[in-house]
Short mmCIF file of C-alpha atoms in Angstrom, two decimals:
data_model
loop_
_atom_site.label_atom_id
_atom_site.label_comp_id
_atom_site.label_asym_id
_atom_site.label_seq_id
_atom_site.Cartn_x
_atom_site.Cartn_y
_atom_site.Cartn_z
CA MET S 1 9.64 -23.96 -44.91
CA ARG S 2 11.72 -21.75 -42.61
CA ALA S 3 11.47 -18.30 -41.15
CA PRO S 4 14.29 -15.95 -42.09
CA ASP S 5 16.99 -15.24 -39.43
CA HIS S 6 18.25 -11.89 -38.21
CA LEU S 7 15.14 -9.79 -38.92
CA THR S 8 14.45 -6.59 -37.02
CA LYS S 9 11.11 -6.21 -35.30
CA ASP S 10 9.87 -3.97 -38.06
CA GLU S 11 10.99 -6.45 -40.72
CA ILE S 12 9.24 -9.29 -38.83
CA GLN S 13 5.92 -7.24 -38.64
CA LYS S 14 6.21 -6.42 -42.38
CA SER S 15 6.66 -10.09 -43.18
CA LEU S 16 3.70 -11.07 -41.10
CA ASN S 17 1.47 -8.45 -42.88
CA GLU S 18 2.66 -9.65 -46.29
CA LEU S 19 1.93 -13.24 -45.39
CA ASP S 20 -1.52 -12.28 -44.08
CA ASN S 21 -2.20 -10.64 -47.42
CA LYS S 22 -1.04 -13.60 -49.44
CA ILE S 23 -3.04 -16.03 -47.35
CA LYS S 24 -6.16 -13.85 -47.81
CA THR S 25 -5.68 -13.73 -51.55
CA LEU S 26 -5.12 -17.49 -51.87
CA ARG S 27 -8.27 -18.16 -49.77
CA GLY S 28 -10.24 -16.01 -52.11
CA ARG S 29 -8.87 -17.92 -55.11
CA ALA S 30 -9.49 -21.26 -53.55
CA ASN S 31 -13.12 -20.30 -52.96
CA ALA S 32 -13.52 -19.16 -56.57
CA THR S 33 -12.31 -22.34 -58.07
CA THR S 34 -14.42 -25.39 -58.94
CA ALA S 35 -14.75 -28.41 -56.71
CA ASP S 36 -11.71 -30.51 -56.19
CA SER S 37 -9.41 -28.23 -58.20
CA ASN S 38 -8.31 -26.12 -55.23
CA HIS S 39 -6.07 -28.54 -53.40
CA THR S 40 -2.92 -26.75 -54.37
CA TYR S 41 -4.31 -23.52 -53.00
CA HIS S 42 -5.05 -25.16 -49.69
CA GLU S 43 -1.59 -26.67 -49.57
CA HIS S 44 0.03 -23.30 -50.31
CA ILE S 45 -2.14 -21.67 -47.67
CA ALA S 46 -1.14 -24.22 -45.15
CA ALA S 47 2.54 -23.73 -45.95
CA LEU S 48 2.23 -19.88 -45.69
CA GLU S 49 0.37 -20.24 -42.38
CA ARG S 50 3.22 -22.35 -41.02
CA LYS S 51 5.79 -19.82 -42.21
CA ARG S 52 3.76 -17.05 -40.60
CA GLU S 53 3.75 -19.00 -37.32
CA LEU S 54 7.53 -19.42 -37.43
CA ILE S 55 8.07 -15.69 -38.18
CA ALA S 56 5.63 -14.68 -35.37
CA ASN S 57 7.71 -16.82 -32.99
CA LYS S 58 10.79 -14.96 -34.17
CA LEU S 59 9.02 -11.64 -33.12
CA ASN S 60 9.05 -12.87 -29.54
CA ASP S 61 12.58 -14.28 -29.81
CA SER S 62 13.94 -11.04 -31.33
CA GLU S 63 12.57 -9.00 -28.45
CA ASP S 64 14.42 -11.40 -26.04
CA THR S 65 17.62 -11.24 -28.12
CA GLN S 66 17.59 -7.46 -28.33
CA SER S 67 17.35 -7.28 -24.64
CA LYS S 68 20.23 -9.74 -24.12
CA TRP S 69 22.46 -7.86 -26.52
CA GLN S 70 21.67 -4.60 -24.72
CA ASP S 71 22.50 -6.22 -21.37
CA LEU S 72 25.75 -7.55 -22.82
CA LYS S 73 26.65 -4.10 -24.18
CA THR S 74 25.89 -2.52 -20.83
CA GLY S 75 28.04 -5.08 -18.94
CA LEU S 76 30.98 -4.47 -21.31
CA ASP S 77 30.66 -0.65 -20.92
CA ASN S 78 30.61 -1.10 -17.13
CA LEU S 79 33.70 -3.38 -17.33
CA LYS S 80 35.52 -0.80 -19.52
CA ASP S 81 34.77 1.93 -17.01
CA ASP S 82 36.00 -0.18 -14.05
CA ILE S 83 39.23 -1.04 -15.86
CA GLY S 84 39.71 2.64 -16.71
CA LYS S 85 39.22 3.58 -13.06
CA LEU S 86 41.64 0.86 -11.98
CA PHE S 87 44.49 2.02 -14.29
CA GLY S 88 43.49 5.71 -14.48
#
């Protein structure tokens, strides 16, 4: 299981909310089944919880990445201005 790459902060939050709802639904189904017939639900829940963890980590990573891209853009803009002053 992997977390999708290149999601915006809003898309990450939406994914986390969807996974929370799926996990809640599966837990309800697992509790409603007879004894020993709910192993697949628990396996699915565990997989979704792992995916949720990976996506939650991306939320932190995406904030850092956005900041790095903004810093890079600012640096390039400053460089362009400096070059313009040098030859202008």
